[in-house]
Amino acid sequence: MSRNAKIGLYIAFTVLFVSFTFYAWQLAKTPNINAHTDDAKPFSLYIPKGATFESVIDSMQAHKVLENEMTFRFVSKLMKYPERIKVGHYRMKPGMGNYEAIKKLRSGSQDPIELTFNSSIRLKSELIDKVGSKFAFGPAALRELLDNPDTCKHYGLDTTTIICLFIPNTYELFWTAKPTALLNRMADEYKKFWTPARKAKAAALGLTQTEVQTLASIVRAETIKADEQPRVAGVYLNRLKRGIKLEADPTVVFANNDFTIRRVLNKHLAFNSPYNTYMYGGLPPGPINLPPPGAIDAVLNPEQHDYLFFVAKADFSGYHTFSRNMAEHMANARIYQRALNERKIMK
């Protein structure tokens, strides 16, 4: 072969190599995840146990996050991803290239999910459905644990009070976590919350931690006003000390299991339930919602006063009028009842 022929062949090979390298770089690096959407947000890809490469592709296509399926498939095969599917939750950032996305999925480098719950959860069944559905194990597995007396006893609670373990906040956990791992994490957070100082304050009130959270749930149901919660807590603590029934409307609503009730009537008060604090003295068997830390601290740091009653203000501001005796209370209650009538709130 002549020298010129060798040079020509070398140049041709170099051009082909550069072209192939550039093409490979484009396949690997060119944005392919939500690449052409201005307001794109990270996409959460959930890969369950038993998933295949085709089901991963189907999921991405169903949510229209994959710009070019063919190049994704090609790079996946080069990286042997179809044989290395890893379960988990993966946050796919907009503009990710095939190489970056597949490397993340193939390594099993999953991202934690954010688990948030608050006092809007009132029933254990609601907690189970809301929390359990966030994880691969599902509500049924969580229900099995929370309805198990031995499991609840392990955490110092029972099947009614086990919801106390769930202190409202936002937590990060892996989607693939086992239900026992979730409970252990909640137990750790519970222990962190109940510091020696908080335990001492509960003891000074003559209440257990569970009783504090139960009373806090009533306080939270009565008022969302953080600045008023210590005063409301003081009312109920005064009644407990004097042996007066709490007569808390939110417990009656809970007992009737009808959260559409806006006006508690005699028929509601007549419902026989240990949660009906018009019918039974002391605290109910457990919380009527998941009280937030602020409400718990309001019970632990109550306002010192001699109020025994309160009723919502007629201006519907969310605040209450407090009184020391029944005569004052009835006068205030009539004002509020007139306001309800004027707004035609009858039930």
Short mmCIF file of C-alpha atoms in Angstrom, two decimals:
data_model
loop_
_atom_site.label_atom_id
_atom_site.label_comp_id
_atom_site.label_asym_id
_atom_site.label_seq_id
_atom_site.Cartn_x
_atom_site.Cartn_y
_atom_site.Cartn_z
CA MET A 1 0.00 0.00 0.00
CA SER A 2 1.35 3.40 -0.97
CA ARG A 3 2.08 6.10 1.55
CA ASN A 4 -0.77 8.28 0.25
CA ALA A 5 -3.20 5.37 0.52
CA LYS A 6 -2.15 4.78 4.12
CA ILE A 7 -2.66 8.47 4.91
CA GLY A 8 -6.08 8.42 3.27
CA LEU A 9 -7.09 5.32 5.20
CA TYR A 10 -5.88 6.86 8.46
CA ILE A 11 -7.86 10.04 7.79
CA ALA A 12 -10.98 8.05 6.95
CA PHE A 13 -10.62 5.95 10.09
CA THR A 14 -10.09 9.06 12.20
CA VAL A 15 -13.18 10.75 10.74
CA LEU A 16 -15.27 7.64 11.39
CA PHE A 17 -13.93 7.33 14.92
CA VAL A 18 -14.60 10.99 15.72
CA SER A 19 -18.05 10.78 14.16
CA PHE A 20 -18.90 7.65 16.13
CA THR A 21 -17.53 9.13 19.33
CA PHE A 22 -19.51 12.32 18.81
CA TYR A 23 -22.66 10.32 18.08
CA ALA A 24 -22.12 8.18 21.17
CA TRP A 25 -21.59 11.33 23.23
CA GLN A 26 -24.86 12.73 21.89
CA LEU A 27 -26.71 9.53 22.73
CA ALA A 28 -25.33 9.52 26.25
CA LYS A 29 -25.28 13.22 27.13
CA THR A 30 -28.06 14.91 25.16
CA PRO A 31 -30.93 15.78 27.55
CA ASN A 32 -33.60 13.12 27.25
CA ILE A 33 -35.67 13.44 30.46
CA ASN A 34 -38.29 16.21 30.24
CA ALA A 35 -35.83 18.05 28.05
CA HIS A 36 -38.18 20.40 26.22
CA THR A 37 -40.62 21.46 28.94
CA ASP A 38 -39.98 24.88 30.45
CA ASP A 39 -41.83 24.20 33.72
CA ALA A 40 -40.68 20.59 34.11
CA LYS A 41 -40.26 19.26 37.63
CA PRO A 42 -38.34 16.21 38.82
CA PHE A 43 -40.22 13.03 37.98
CA SER A 44 -40.61 10.33 40.60
CA LEU A 45 -40.09 6.94 39.01
CA TYR A 46 -41.23 4.02 41.17
CA ILE A 47 -39.84 0.61 40.26
CA PRO A 48 -41.57 -2.16 42.23
CA LYS A 49 -40.39 -5.66 42.92
CA GLY A 50 -40.62 -7.83 39.82
CA ALA A 51 -40.44 -4.88 37.42
CA THR A 52 -38.84 -5.46 34.01
CA PHE A 53 -37.02 -3.14 31.65
CA GLU A 54 -40.16 -2.93 29.54
CA SER A 55 -42.28 -1.90 32.53
CA VAL A 56 -39.75 0.83 33.35
CA ILE A 57 -40.02 2.11 29.78
CA ASP A 58 -43.83 1.91 29.93
CA SER A 59 -43.90 3.94 33.15
CA MET A 60 -41.69 6.67 31.74
CA GLN A 61 -43.67 6.82 28.52
CA ALA A 62 -46.99 6.88 30.37
CA HIS A 63 -45.87 10.03 32.16
CA LYS A 64 -44.37 11.48 28.96
CA VAL A 65 -40.96 12.17 30.47
CA LEU A 66 -38.87 10.30 27.91
CA GLU A 67 -38.04 12.42 24.86
CA ASN A 68 -36.43 9.71 22.73
CA GLU A 69 -37.22 6.12 23.62
CA MET A 70 -34.95 4.63 20.97
CA THR A 71 -31.78 6.28 22.26
CA PHE A 72 -32.71 5.42 25.85
CA ARG A 73 -33.11 1.77 24.87
CA PHE A 74 -29.82 1.78 22.94
CA VAL A 75 -27.74 3.27 25.75
CA SER A 76 -29.51 1.00 28.28
CA LYS A 77 -28.39 -2.07 26.34
CA LEU A 78 -24.84 -0.76 26.05
CA MET A 79 -24.80 -0.29 29.84
CA LYS A 80 -26.52 -3.65 30.44
CA TYR A 81 -29.32 -2.00 32.39
CA PRO A 82 -32.10 -4.40 31.26
CA GLU A 83 -30.37 -7.15 33.27
CA ARG A 84 -29.84 -4.94 36.32
CA ILE A 85 -33.25 -3.51 37.23
CA LYS A 86 -33.22 -2.25 40.83
CA VAL A 87 -36.40 -1.58 42.82
CA GLY A 88 -36.82 1.83 44.40
CA HIS A 89 -37.92 5.42 44.06
CA TYR A 90 -35.83 7.56 41.75
CA ARG A 91 -36.15 11.29 41.18
CA MET A 92 -35.35 11.97 37.55
CA LYS A 93 -34.24 15.56 37.07
CA PRO A 94 -35.35 17.49 33.96
CA GLY A 95 -32.62 17.57 31.35
CA MET A 96 -30.88 14.38 32.45
CA GLY A 97 -29.07 12.59 29.65
CA ASN A 98 -29.39 8.87 29.01
CA TYR A 99 -26.06 8.01 30.63
CA GLU A 100 -26.78 9.94 33.83
CA ALA A 101 -30.31 8.56 34.14
CA ILE A 102 -29.38 4.96 33.42
CA LYS A 103 -26.33 5.06 35.69
CA LYS A 104 -28.59 6.20 38.54
CA LEU A 105 -31.20 3.52 37.89
CA ARG A 106 -28.66 0.74 37.35
CA SER A 107 -26.81 1.53 40.58
CA GLY A 108 -30.00 1.43 42.64
CA SER A 109 -29.17 4.89 43.99
CA GLN A 110 -32.73 5.63 45.01
CA ASP A 111 -33.98 8.85 46.55
CA PRO A 112 -35.93 9.07 49.81
CA ILE A 113 -39.58 10.03 49.77
CA GLU A 114 -41.00 12.81 51.92
CA LEU A 115 -43.56 11.55 54.40
CA THR A 116 -45.76 14.32 55.81
CA PHE A 117 -48.75 13.96 58.11
CA ASN A 118 -50.58 16.35 60.40
CA SER A 119 -53.63 16.78 62.63
CA SER A 120 -56.00 16.44 59.66
CA ILE A 121 -55.62 12.71 60.31
CA ARG A 122 -58.17 11.74 62.93
CA LEU A 123 -58.70 8.00 62.62
CA LYS A 124 -56.15 5.21 62.77
CA SER A 125 -57.59 3.92 59.51
CA GLU A 126 -56.82 7.29 57.90
CA LEU A 127 -53.26 7.13 59.18
CA ILE A 128 -52.82 3.62 57.83
CA ASP A 129 -54.15 4.54 54.39
CA LYS A 130 -52.25 7.82 54.09
CA VAL A 131 -48.92 6.58 55.39
CA GLY A 132 -49.06 3.01 54.08
CA SER A 133 -49.84 4.12 50.54
CA LYS A 134 -46.59 6.08 50.47
CA PHE A 135 -44.51 2.91 50.64
CA ALA A 136 -44.03 -0.19 48.55
CA PHE A 137 -45.40 -2.36 51.40
CA GLY A 138 -48.85 -0.70 51.20
CA PRO A 139 -51.58 -0.04 53.80
CA ALA A 140 -52.36 -3.70 54.52
CA ALA A 141 -48.89 -4.44 55.91
CA LEU A 142 -49.02 -1.37 58.13
CA ARG A 143 -52.52 -2.23 59.33
CA GLU A 144 -51.34 -5.69 60.34
CA LEU A 145 -48.70 -4.17 62.61
CA LEU A 146 -50.80 -1.37 64.11
CA ASP A 147 -53.63 -3.78 64.91
CA ASN A 148 -51.26 -6.22 66.58
CA PRO A 149 -51.36 -5.84 70.41
CA ASP A 150 -47.86 -7.32 70.82
CA THR A 151 -46.36 -4.91 68.29
CA CYS A 152 -48.03 -1.94 69.97
CA LYS A 153 -46.92 -3.15 73.41
CA HIS A 154 -43.34 -3.27 72.15
CA TYR A 155 -43.53 0.51 71.72
CA GLY A 156 -45.22 1.04 75.09
CA LEU A 157 -48.66 1.67 73.58
CA ASP A 158 -51.80 -0.25 72.66
CA THR A 159 -53.83 -0.62 69.47
CA THR A 160 -55.77 2.56 70.27
CA THR A 161 -52.90 4.79 71.38
CA ILE A 162 -50.33 3.54 68.85
CA ILE A 163 -51.04 6.62 66.73
CA CYS A 164 -49.23 8.65 69.42
CA LEU A 165 -46.03 7.26 67.93
CA PHE A 166 -46.59 9.43 64.85
CA ILE A 167 -45.53 12.96 65.75
CA PRO A 168 -46.68 15.27 62.91
CA ASN A 169 -43.78 16.47 60.80
CA THR A 170 -42.08 15.77 57.48
CA TYR A 171 -39.73 12.80 57.40
CA GLU A 172 -37.49 11.29 54.75
CA LEU A 173 -37.52 7.52 54.31
CA PHE A 174 -36.89 5.12 51.47
CA TRP A 175 -39.92 3.89 49.54
CA THR A 176 -38.64 0.33 49.90
CA ALA A 177 -38.47 0.54 53.70
CA LYS A 178 -40.11 -2.30 55.60
CA PRO A 179 -43.12 -1.43 57.81
CA THR A 180 -41.11 -2.37 60.91
CA ALA A 181 -38.40 0.08 59.81
CA LEU A 182 -41.04 2.80 59.53
CA LEU A 183 -42.30 2.12 63.06
CA ASN A 184 -38.76 2.06 64.42
CA ARG A 185 -38.08 5.42 62.78
CA MET A 186 -41.27 6.88 64.25
CA ALA A 187 -40.28 5.46 67.63
CA ASP A 188 -36.91 7.18 67.38
CA GLU A 189 -38.59 10.50 66.54
CA TYR A 190 -41.05 9.97 69.39
CA LYS A 191 -38.19 9.44 71.85
CA LYS A 192 -36.41 12.54 70.54
CA PHE A 193 -39.56 14.61 70.99
CA TRP A 194 -40.23 13.40 74.51
CA THR A 195 -37.18 14.97 76.08
CA PRO A 196 -36.53 14.72 79.81
CA ALA A 197 -37.87 18.28 80.17
CA ARG A 198 -41.16 17.40 78.47
CA LYS A 199 -41.49 14.20 80.51
CA ALA A 200 -40.95 16.18 83.70
CA LYS A 201 -43.68 18.67 82.74
CA ALA A 202 -46.11 15.84 82.01
CA ALA A 203 -45.35 14.25 85.37
CA ALA A 204 -45.91 17.60 87.10
CA LEU A 205 -49.38 17.73 85.54
CA GLY A 206 -50.08 14.20 86.71
CA LEU A 207 -50.42 12.98 83.13
CA THR A 208 -48.72 10.29 81.09
CA GLN A 209 -47.22 11.09 77.70
CA THR A 210 -50.20 9.44 76.02
CA GLU A 211 -52.65 11.46 78.12
CA VAL A 212 -50.84 14.66 77.22
CA GLN A 213 -51.12 13.83 73.52
CA THR A 214 -54.78 12.90 73.94
CA LEU A 215 -55.55 16.22 75.61
CA ALA A 216 -53.44 18.03 73.01
CA SER A 217 -55.54 16.46 70.26
CA ILE A 218 -58.66 17.95 71.86
CA VAL A 219 -57.00 21.34 72.22
CA ARG A 220 -55.93 21.24 68.57
CA ALA A 221 -59.45 20.30 67.50
CA GLU A 222 -60.88 23.21 69.51
CA THR A 223 -58.56 25.89 68.12
CA ILE A 224 -55.91 26.21 65.45
CA LYS A 225 -54.81 29.51 66.99
CA ALA A 226 -51.40 28.79 68.47
CA ASP A 227 -51.58 31.77 70.84
CA GLU A 228 -54.88 30.52 72.30
CA GLN A 229 -54.01 26.85 72.73
CA PRO A 230 -52.28 27.27 76.15
CA ARG A 231 -55.42 28.99 77.46
CA VAL A 232 -57.71 26.24 76.14
CA ALA A 233 -55.38 23.65 77.63
CA GLY A 234 -55.62 25.46 80.95
CA VAL A 235 -59.42 25.19 80.87
CA TYR A 236 -59.38 21.44 80.39
CA LEU A 237 -56.67 20.92 82.99
CA ASN A 238 -58.75 22.94 85.47
CA ARG A 239 -61.76 20.74 84.76
CA LEU A 240 -59.72 17.56 85.14
CA LYS A 241 -58.36 18.73 88.49
CA ARG A 242 -61.86 19.51 89.75
CA GLY A 243 -63.37 16.28 88.46
CA ILE A 244 -65.60 18.10 85.99
CA LYS A 245 -66.39 16.36 82.72
CA LEU A 246 -64.46 17.87 79.82
CA GLU A 247 -67.61 18.26 77.68
CA ALA A 248 -65.47 18.87 74.60
CA ASP A 249 -67.49 19.10 71.40
CA PRO A 250 -64.70 17.69 69.19
CA THR A 251 -64.81 14.42 71.16
CA VAL A 252 -68.53 14.16 70.44
CA VAL A 253 -67.92 14.70 66.74
CA PHE A 254 -65.24 11.99 66.87
CA ALA A 255 -67.54 9.64 68.80
CA ASN A 256 -70.28 10.08 66.17
CA ASN A 257 -67.68 9.52 63.44
CA ASP A 258 -69.25 12.35 61.46
CA PHE A 259 -66.74 15.09 60.74
CA THR A 260 -69.28 17.14 58.79
CA ILE A 261 -70.94 18.18 62.06
CA ARG A 262 -70.65 21.94 62.56
CA ARG A 263 -73.16 22.29 65.36
CA VAL A 264 -73.29 19.70 68.13
CA LEU A 265 -76.91 18.87 68.97
CA ASN A 266 -78.57 16.82 71.71
CA LYS A 267 -78.82 13.81 69.41
CA HIS A 268 -75.04 13.88 69.05
CA LEU A 269 -74.54 14.21 72.80
CA ALA A 270 -76.69 11.11 73.36
CA PHE A 271 -74.33 8.88 71.36
CA ASN A 272 -72.83 6.34 73.77
CA SER A 273 -69.07 6.17 73.29
CA PRO A 274 -66.06 6.33 75.61
CA TYR A 275 -64.96 9.27 73.45
CA ASN A 276 -68.09 11.25 74.38
CA THR A 277 -66.74 13.50 77.13
CA TYR A 278 -70.22 14.84 77.86
CA MET A 279 -71.17 11.31 78.89
CA TYR A 280 -67.94 10.06 80.47
CA GLY A 281 -65.52 11.77 82.83
CA GLY A 282 -61.81 12.16 82.32
CA LEU A 283 -59.91 11.82 79.07
CA PRO A 284 -61.07 9.64 76.17
CA PRO A 285 -59.20 6.39 75.42
CA GLY A 286 -56.81 8.03 72.97
CA PRO A 287 -56.18 11.00 70.67
CA ILE A 288 -58.91 12.23 68.34
CA ASN A 289 -56.32 13.44 65.84
CA LEU A 290 -52.53 13.62 65.53
CA PRO A 291 -51.72 16.69 67.63
CA PRO A 292 -48.77 18.73 66.35
CA PRO A 293 -45.81 19.53 68.61
CA GLY A 294 -47.18 23.02 69.28
CA ALA A 295 -50.43 21.67 70.72
CA ILE A 296 -48.56 19.15 72.86
CA ASP A 297 -46.35 21.91 74.21
CA ALA A 298 -49.46 24.02 74.89
CA VAL A 299 -50.68 21.29 77.23
CA LEU A 300 -47.26 20.99 78.84
CA ASN A 301 -47.08 24.77 79.27
CA PRO A 302 -50.69 25.77 79.98
CA GLU A 303 -51.83 29.24 80.83
CA GLN A 304 -52.51 29.57 84.55
CA HIS A 305 -56.03 30.89 85.12
CA ASP A 306 -59.36 29.94 86.71
CA TYR A 307 -61.47 29.62 83.55
CA LEU A 308 -63.71 26.58 83.31
CA PHE A 309 -65.65 27.29 80.14
CA PHE A 310 -65.20 28.74 76.68
CA VAL A 311 -67.27 29.17 73.54
CA ALA A 312 -66.43 30.27 70.02
CA LYS A 313 -66.69 33.99 69.38
CA ALA A 314 -69.67 35.12 67.37
CA ASP A 315 -67.43 36.86 64.84
CA PHE A 316 -66.22 33.42 63.65
CA SER A 317 -62.62 34.59 63.96
CA GLY A 318 -61.57 31.20 65.30
CA TYR A 319 -60.97 32.62 68.76
CA HIS A 320 -63.03 31.97 71.90
CA THR A 321 -64.63 33.76 74.82
CA PHE A 322 -63.69 32.35 78.22
CA SER A 323 -65.66 32.37 81.45
CA ARG A 324 -65.32 31.26 85.06
CA ASN A 325 -68.87 30.15 85.83
CA MET A 326 -71.90 28.65 84.14
CA ALA A 327 -73.92 31.87 84.15
CA GLU A 328 -71.25 33.73 82.17
CA HIS A 329 -70.79 30.79 79.87
CA MET A 330 -74.49 30.45 79.06
CA ALA A 331 -74.70 34.13 78.25
CA ASN A 332 -71.72 33.82 75.89
CA ALA A 333 -73.13 30.61 74.41
CA ARG A 334 -76.45 32.30 73.58
CA ILE A 335 -74.59 34.99 71.65
CA TYR A 336 -72.78 32.36 69.61
CA GLN A 337 -75.95 30.33 69.04
CA ARG A 338 -77.68 33.42 67.65
CA ALA A 339 -74.77 33.88 65.27
CA LEU A 340 -75.14 30.27 64.13
CA ASN A 341 -78.85 30.78 63.57
CA GLU A 342 -78.24 33.94 61.58
CA ARG A 343 -75.88 32.02 59.31
CA LYS A 344 -78.38 29.18 59.14
CA ILE A 345 -75.87 26.67 60.50
CA MET A 346 -78.26 24.12 61.93
CA LYS A 347 -76.20 20.93 61.91
#
